[in-house]
Short mmCIF file of C-alpha atoms and ligand atoms in Angstrom, two decimals:
data_model
loop_
_atom_site.label_atom_id
_atom_site.label_comp_id
_atom_site.label_asym_id
_atom_site.label_seq_id
_atom_site.Cartn_x
_atom_site.Cartn_y
_atom_site.Cartn_z
CA MET A 1 -18.32 -45.02 -30.51
CA ILE A 2 -19.39 -43.55 -33.63
CA ILE A 3 -17.66 -43.92 -36.68
CA ALA A 4 -18.85 -41.78 -39.65
CA ILE A 5 -17.87 -42.58 -43.49
CA ASP A 6 -19.16 -40.14 -45.83
CA GLY A 7 -18.47 -39.75 -49.60
CA PRO A 8 -19.82 -40.27 -53.20
CA ALA A 9 -21.50 -43.37 -54.90
CA GLY A 10 -18.86 -45.93 -55.46
CA SER A 11 -15.93 -44.50 -53.37
CA GLY A 12 -15.85 -47.74 -51.47
CA LYS A 13 -17.82 -46.76 -48.29
CA SER A 14 -19.81 -49.81 -47.62
CA THR A 15 -17.28 -52.29 -48.44
CA ILE A 16 -14.87 -50.54 -46.13
CA ALA A 17 -17.57 -50.04 -43.40
CA LYS A 18 -18.37 -53.59 -43.29
CA LEU A 19 -14.56 -54.77 -43.13
CA VAL A 20 -13.89 -52.31 -40.30
CA ALA A 21 -17.18 -53.18 -38.57
CA LYS A 22 -15.98 -56.93 -38.58
CA ASP A 23 -12.64 -56.37 -37.75
CA MET A 24 -13.74 -54.16 -34.74
CA GLY A 25 -16.93 -55.91 -33.57
CA LEU A 26 -18.94 -52.69 -34.52
CA VAL A 27 -22.47 -52.66 -35.63
CA TYR A 28 -22.70 -51.38 -39.34
CA LEU A 29 -25.66 -49.27 -40.68
CA ASP A 30 -25.76 -48.58 -44.46
CA THR A 31 -27.67 -45.12 -44.49
CA GLY A 32 -28.08 -45.15 -48.46
CA ALA A 33 -29.98 -48.42 -48.18
CA MET A 34 -32.61 -46.54 -45.84
CA TYR A 35 -33.12 -43.93 -48.87
CA ARG A 36 -33.34 -46.83 -51.12
CA LEU A 37 -36.15 -48.35 -49.11
CA VAL A 38 -38.24 -45.25 -49.37
CA THR A 39 -37.47 -45.09 -52.93
CA LEU A 40 -38.48 -48.69 -53.63
CA LYS A 41 -41.74 -48.20 -51.56
CA ALA A 42 -42.56 -45.09 -53.88
CA LEU A 43 -41.76 -47.12 -57.05
CA ASN A 44 -44.02 -49.88 -55.78
CA GLU A 45 -46.90 -47.40 -55.10
CA GLY A 46 -46.29 -45.95 -58.56
CA ILE A 47 -45.65 -42.76 -57.38
CA LEU A 48 -42.34 -41.77 -59.04
CA GLY A 49 -42.20 -40.42 -62.44
CA ASN A 50 -45.72 -39.39 -62.84
CA ASP A 51 -46.75 -35.88 -61.37
CA GLY A 52 -44.33 -33.41 -60.05
CA LEU A 53 -45.91 -31.83 -57.09
CA ASN A 54 -48.29 -34.51 -56.35
CA GLU A 55 -45.62 -36.88 -56.39
CA LEU A 56 -44.08 -34.68 -53.36
CA ASP A 57 -47.35 -34.95 -51.46
CA LYS A 58 -47.64 -38.59 -52.05
CA ILE A 59 -44.21 -39.30 -50.81
CA LYS A 60 -44.48 -37.27 -47.78
CA LYS A 61 -47.56 -39.04 -47.07
CA LEU A 62 -46.02 -42.53 -47.54
CA LEU A 63 -43.60 -41.83 -44.77
CA ASP A 64 -46.59 -41.81 -42.11
CA ASP A 65 -46.76 -45.61 -42.23
CA LEU A 66 -43.51 -46.51 -43.64
CA ASN A 67 -42.69 -50.16 -42.35
CA ILE A 68 -38.90 -50.44 -42.99
CA ASP A 69 -36.56 -52.62 -40.66
CA ILE A 70 -32.96 -53.63 -40.75
CA ARG A 71 -31.53 -56.78 -39.08
CA GLU A 72 -28.23 -58.15 -39.71
CA ASN A 73 -27.57 -56.09 -42.65
CA ARG A 74 -30.69 -57.37 -44.28
CA PHE A 75 -33.13 -54.73 -45.41
CA TYR A 76 -37.12 -55.26 -44.99
CA LEU A 77 -39.87 -53.32 -46.53
CA ASP A 78 -43.28 -54.12 -45.31
CA ASP A 79 -41.80 -57.35 -43.69
CA ALA A 80 -40.49 -58.59 -47.11
CA ASP A 81 -36.62 -58.91 -47.41
CA VAL A 82 -35.87 -56.45 -50.26
CA SER A 83 -31.99 -56.50 -49.87
CA GLU A 84 -31.34 -57.41 -53.40
CA GLU A 85 -34.10 -55.29 -55.05
CA ILE A 86 -33.04 -51.96 -53.35
CA ARG A 87 -29.55 -52.33 -55.59
CA LYS A 88 -31.49 -52.37 -58.71
CA PRO A 89 -30.59 -49.70 -61.48
CA VAL A 90 -34.33 -48.48 -61.41
CA VAL A 91 -33.87 -47.61 -57.61
CA SER A 92 -30.48 -46.05 -58.30
CA GLU A 93 -31.67 -43.75 -60.95
CA ASN A 94 -34.62 -42.43 -58.59
CA VAL A 95 -33.00 -42.50 -55.06
CA SER A 96 -31.09 -39.03 -55.12
CA ASP A 97 -34.48 -37.28 -56.06
CA VAL A 98 -36.10 -39.09 -52.96
CA ALA A 99 -33.23 -38.37 -50.78
CA ALA A 100 -33.31 -34.67 -51.55
CA ILE A 101 -36.74 -34.46 -49.92
CA ARG A 102 -36.56 -32.63 -46.54
CA GLU A 103 -39.30 -34.74 -44.96
CA VAL A 104 -37.65 -37.91 -45.91
CA ARG A 105 -34.10 -36.90 -44.69
CA GLU A 106 -35.68 -35.77 -41.03
CA LYS A 107 -37.38 -39.23 -40.95
CA MET A 108 -34.07 -41.21 -41.88
CA VAL A 109 -31.91 -39.21 -39.63
CA ASP A 110 -34.18 -39.91 -36.79
CA LEU A 111 -34.00 -43.44 -37.33
CA GLN A 112 -30.22 -43.46 -37.67
CA ARG A 113 -29.73 -41.78 -34.47
CA LYS A 114 -32.34 -44.11 -32.79
CA PHE A 115 -30.63 -47.17 -34.29
CA SER A 116 -27.08 -46.03 -33.07
CA GLU A 117 -28.11 -45.28 -29.53
CA SER A 118 -26.04 -46.97 -27.07
CA LYS A 119 -24.14 -48.78 -29.74
CA ASN A 120 -20.73 -48.87 -31.12
CA VAL A 121 -21.69 -47.93 -34.75
CA ILE A 122 -20.03 -47.29 -38.02
CA LEU A 123 -22.39 -45.60 -40.72
CA ASP A 124 -21.76 -44.66 -44.26
CA GLY A 125 -23.91 -42.26 -45.96
CA ARG A 126 -23.18 -38.57 -47.32
CA ASP A 127 -24.26 -36.49 -44.23
CA ILE A 128 -23.07 -38.82 -41.25
CA GLY A 129 -20.24 -36.49 -40.13
CA THR A 130 -21.91 -33.26 -41.00
CA VAL A 131 -25.50 -33.65 -39.91
CA VAL A 132 -26.52 -37.12 -38.24
CA PHE A 133 -23.41 -37.32 -35.99
CA PRO A 134 -21.46 -34.01 -36.08
CA ASN A 135 -19.73 -35.34 -32.83
CA ALA A 136 -18.63 -38.49 -34.19
CA ASP A 137 -15.66 -39.98 -32.93
CA LEU A 138 -13.90 -40.31 -36.10
CA LYS A 139 -14.83 -38.87 -39.83
CA ILE A 140 -13.77 -40.29 -42.89
CA PHE A 141 -14.34 -38.87 -46.28
CA LEU A 142 -13.86 -41.37 -49.20
CA VAL A 143 -13.21 -40.23 -52.79
CA ALA A 144 -12.36 -41.85 -55.93
CA ASP A 145 -12.05 -40.93 -59.67
CA ALA A 146 -15.68 -41.19 -61.31
CA LYS A 147 -14.48 -43.56 -63.87
CA GLU A 148 -13.02 -45.82 -61.22
CA ARG A 149 -16.30 -45.54 -59.19
CA ALA A 150 -18.35 -46.39 -62.13
CA LYS A 151 -16.03 -49.50 -63.10
CA ARG A 152 -16.67 -50.96 -59.49
CA ARG A 153 -20.55 -50.45 -59.51
CA TYR A 154 -20.54 -52.09 -62.98
CA ARG A 155 -18.54 -55.23 -61.77
CA GLU A 156 -20.72 -55.44 -58.83
CA LEU A 157 -23.77 -55.64 -60.88
CA ILE A 158 -22.48 -57.81 -63.47
CA GLU A 159 -21.48 -60.10 -60.85
CA LYS A 160 -25.00 -60.12 -59.68
CA GLY A 161 -26.26 -60.73 -63.03
CA GLU A 162 -27.54 -57.51 -63.99
CA ASN A 163 -27.57 -56.54 -67.49
CA VAL A 164 -25.98 -53.05 -67.44
CA GLU A 165 -23.86 -50.84 -69.68
CA ILE A 166 -20.92 -49.18 -67.98
CA GLU A 167 -21.70 -45.85 -69.68
CA GLU A 168 -25.10 -45.81 -68.17
CA ILE A 169 -23.61 -46.57 -64.79
CA TYR A 170 -21.19 -43.64 -65.18
CA GLU A 171 -23.82 -41.12 -66.13
CA ASN A 172 -25.84 -42.19 -63.28
CA ILE A 173 -23.00 -41.78 -60.87
CA LEU A 174 -22.41 -38.27 -62.26
CA LYS A 175 -26.04 -37.36 -61.89
CA ARG A 176 -26.24 -38.70 -58.38
CA ASP A 177 -22.98 -36.81 -57.56
CA LYS A 178 -24.61 -33.60 -58.63
CA ILE A 179 -27.80 -34.05 -57.10
CA ASP A 180 -26.45 -35.14 -53.88
CA SER A 181 -23.55 -32.28 -53.68
CA THR A 182 -25.99 -29.45 -54.78
CA ARG A 183 -29.07 -30.29 -53.02
CA LYS A 184 -30.54 -27.63 -50.45
CA GLU A 185 -30.94 -30.26 -47.67
CA SER A 186 -27.95 -31.79 -46.06
CA PRO A 187 -25.68 -31.81 -49.51
CA LEU A 188 -22.92 -34.29 -49.55
CA LYS A 189 -19.69 -32.40 -48.32
CA LYS A 190 -16.58 -33.08 -46.18
CA ALA A 191 -16.98 -32.29 -42.73
CA LYS A 192 -14.27 -29.84 -41.70
CA ASP A 193 -12.75 -32.40 -39.32
CA ALA A 194 -12.95 -35.35 -41.52
CA VAL A 195 -9.90 -37.07 -42.83
CA GLU A 196 -10.03 -37.48 -46.70
CA VAL A 197 -8.83 -40.80 -48.17
CA ASP A 198 -8.59 -41.18 -51.90
CA THR A 199 -9.33 -44.74 -52.89
CA THR A 200 -8.81 -44.69 -56.60
CA SER A 201 -5.74 -46.67 -56.99
CA LYS A 202 -5.62 -48.30 -53.53
CA SER A 203 -6.89 -51.98 -52.66
CA ILE A 204 -9.63 -52.59 -50.47
CA GLU A 205 -7.18 -54.07 -47.93
CA GLU A 206 -4.75 -50.93 -47.84
CA VAL A 207 -7.89 -48.55 -47.33
CA LYS A 208 -9.18 -50.69 -44.44
CA ASN A 209 -5.61 -50.75 -42.85
CA GLU A 210 -5.51 -46.99 -43.14
CA ILE A 211 -8.75 -46.64 -41.40
CA LEU A 212 -8.07 -49.19 -38.81
CA ARG A 213 -4.98 -47.60 -37.99
CA MET A 214 -6.90 -44.22 -37.56
CA VAL A 215 -9.67 -46.00 -35.39
CA ASN A 216 -6.93 -47.50 -33.22
CA SER A 217 -5.10 -44.27 -32.63
CA ASN A 218 -8.35 -42.52 -31.99
CA ILE A 219 -9.44 -44.91 -29.15
O1 DC B 301 -24.76 -45.10 -50.89
P1 DC B 301 -26.05 -45.32 -51.63
O2 DC B 301 -25.58 -45.20 -53.16
O3 DC B 301 -26.70 -46.69 -51.48
O4 DC B 301 -26.87 -43.94 -51.59
C1 DC B 301 -28.19 -44.13 -52.09
C2 DC B 301 -28.55 -42.47 -52.27
O5 DC B 301 -29.23 -41.86 -50.90
C3 DC B 301 -27.37 -41.31 -52.60
O6 DC B 301 -27.54 -41.16 -53.89
C4 DC B 301 -27.86 -40.15 -51.93
C5 DC B 301 -28.62 -40.66 -50.82
N1 DC B 301 -28.17 -40.72 -49.24
C6 DC B 301 -28.20 -39.60 -48.64
O7 DC B 301 -28.57 -38.69 -49.14
N2 DC B 301 -27.74 -39.54 -47.32
C7 DC B 301 -27.05 -40.66 -46.70
N3 DC B 301 -26.78 -40.58 -45.39
C8 DC B 301 -27.02 -41.87 -47.50
C9 DC B 301 -27.39 -41.94 -48.69
#
């Protein structure tokens, strides 16, 4: 079984996907984290923010010997656990640009399909129901007001001890929404057969139960 959860940053995808996975005994794959791993690698190599065109070539090259791994919801880059590092603001600021590169997407989509082979999986991302698994058993599209999404991200980062301003997070969310939904390659959009759920004024429990009901009536 494949369940696809798509939607913009902060709409609640990963929180909900993790809970549904636990409840239903599914494997969870956070595909955004995979784009974050590539972005972290590029940042570590000093590739981003220097020179436009060369930058693109260097990122494409970096894909040839990319060493990433995902085990039990922990994320590894060159065998080091970077699960916390990939959530840092510097990664969030650059990830949408990296995720807009066709070659990066081709490689990630390929890995996502391989990872999901013969498993019952719930994946969250931007293109799961449209590109990665257009025949998914259930497609959910989560949305929420941008201000509410910024508040959620702010609370998460503050809890982790990051020194951040809510305005900056709000700006970053708007910028990412724009890049993610207007890019040429697999833009963020609701699949025709996806069910839209607005999480703005709903509790996590409410959204989880709504989705569990959908999953159960789909089996
Ligand atoms: O869900 P997230 O914030 O961790 O995602 C990080 C970025 O990765 C997001 O800005 C867009 C991109 N992304 C994507 O293009 N396709 C996916 N399937 C998942 C994420």
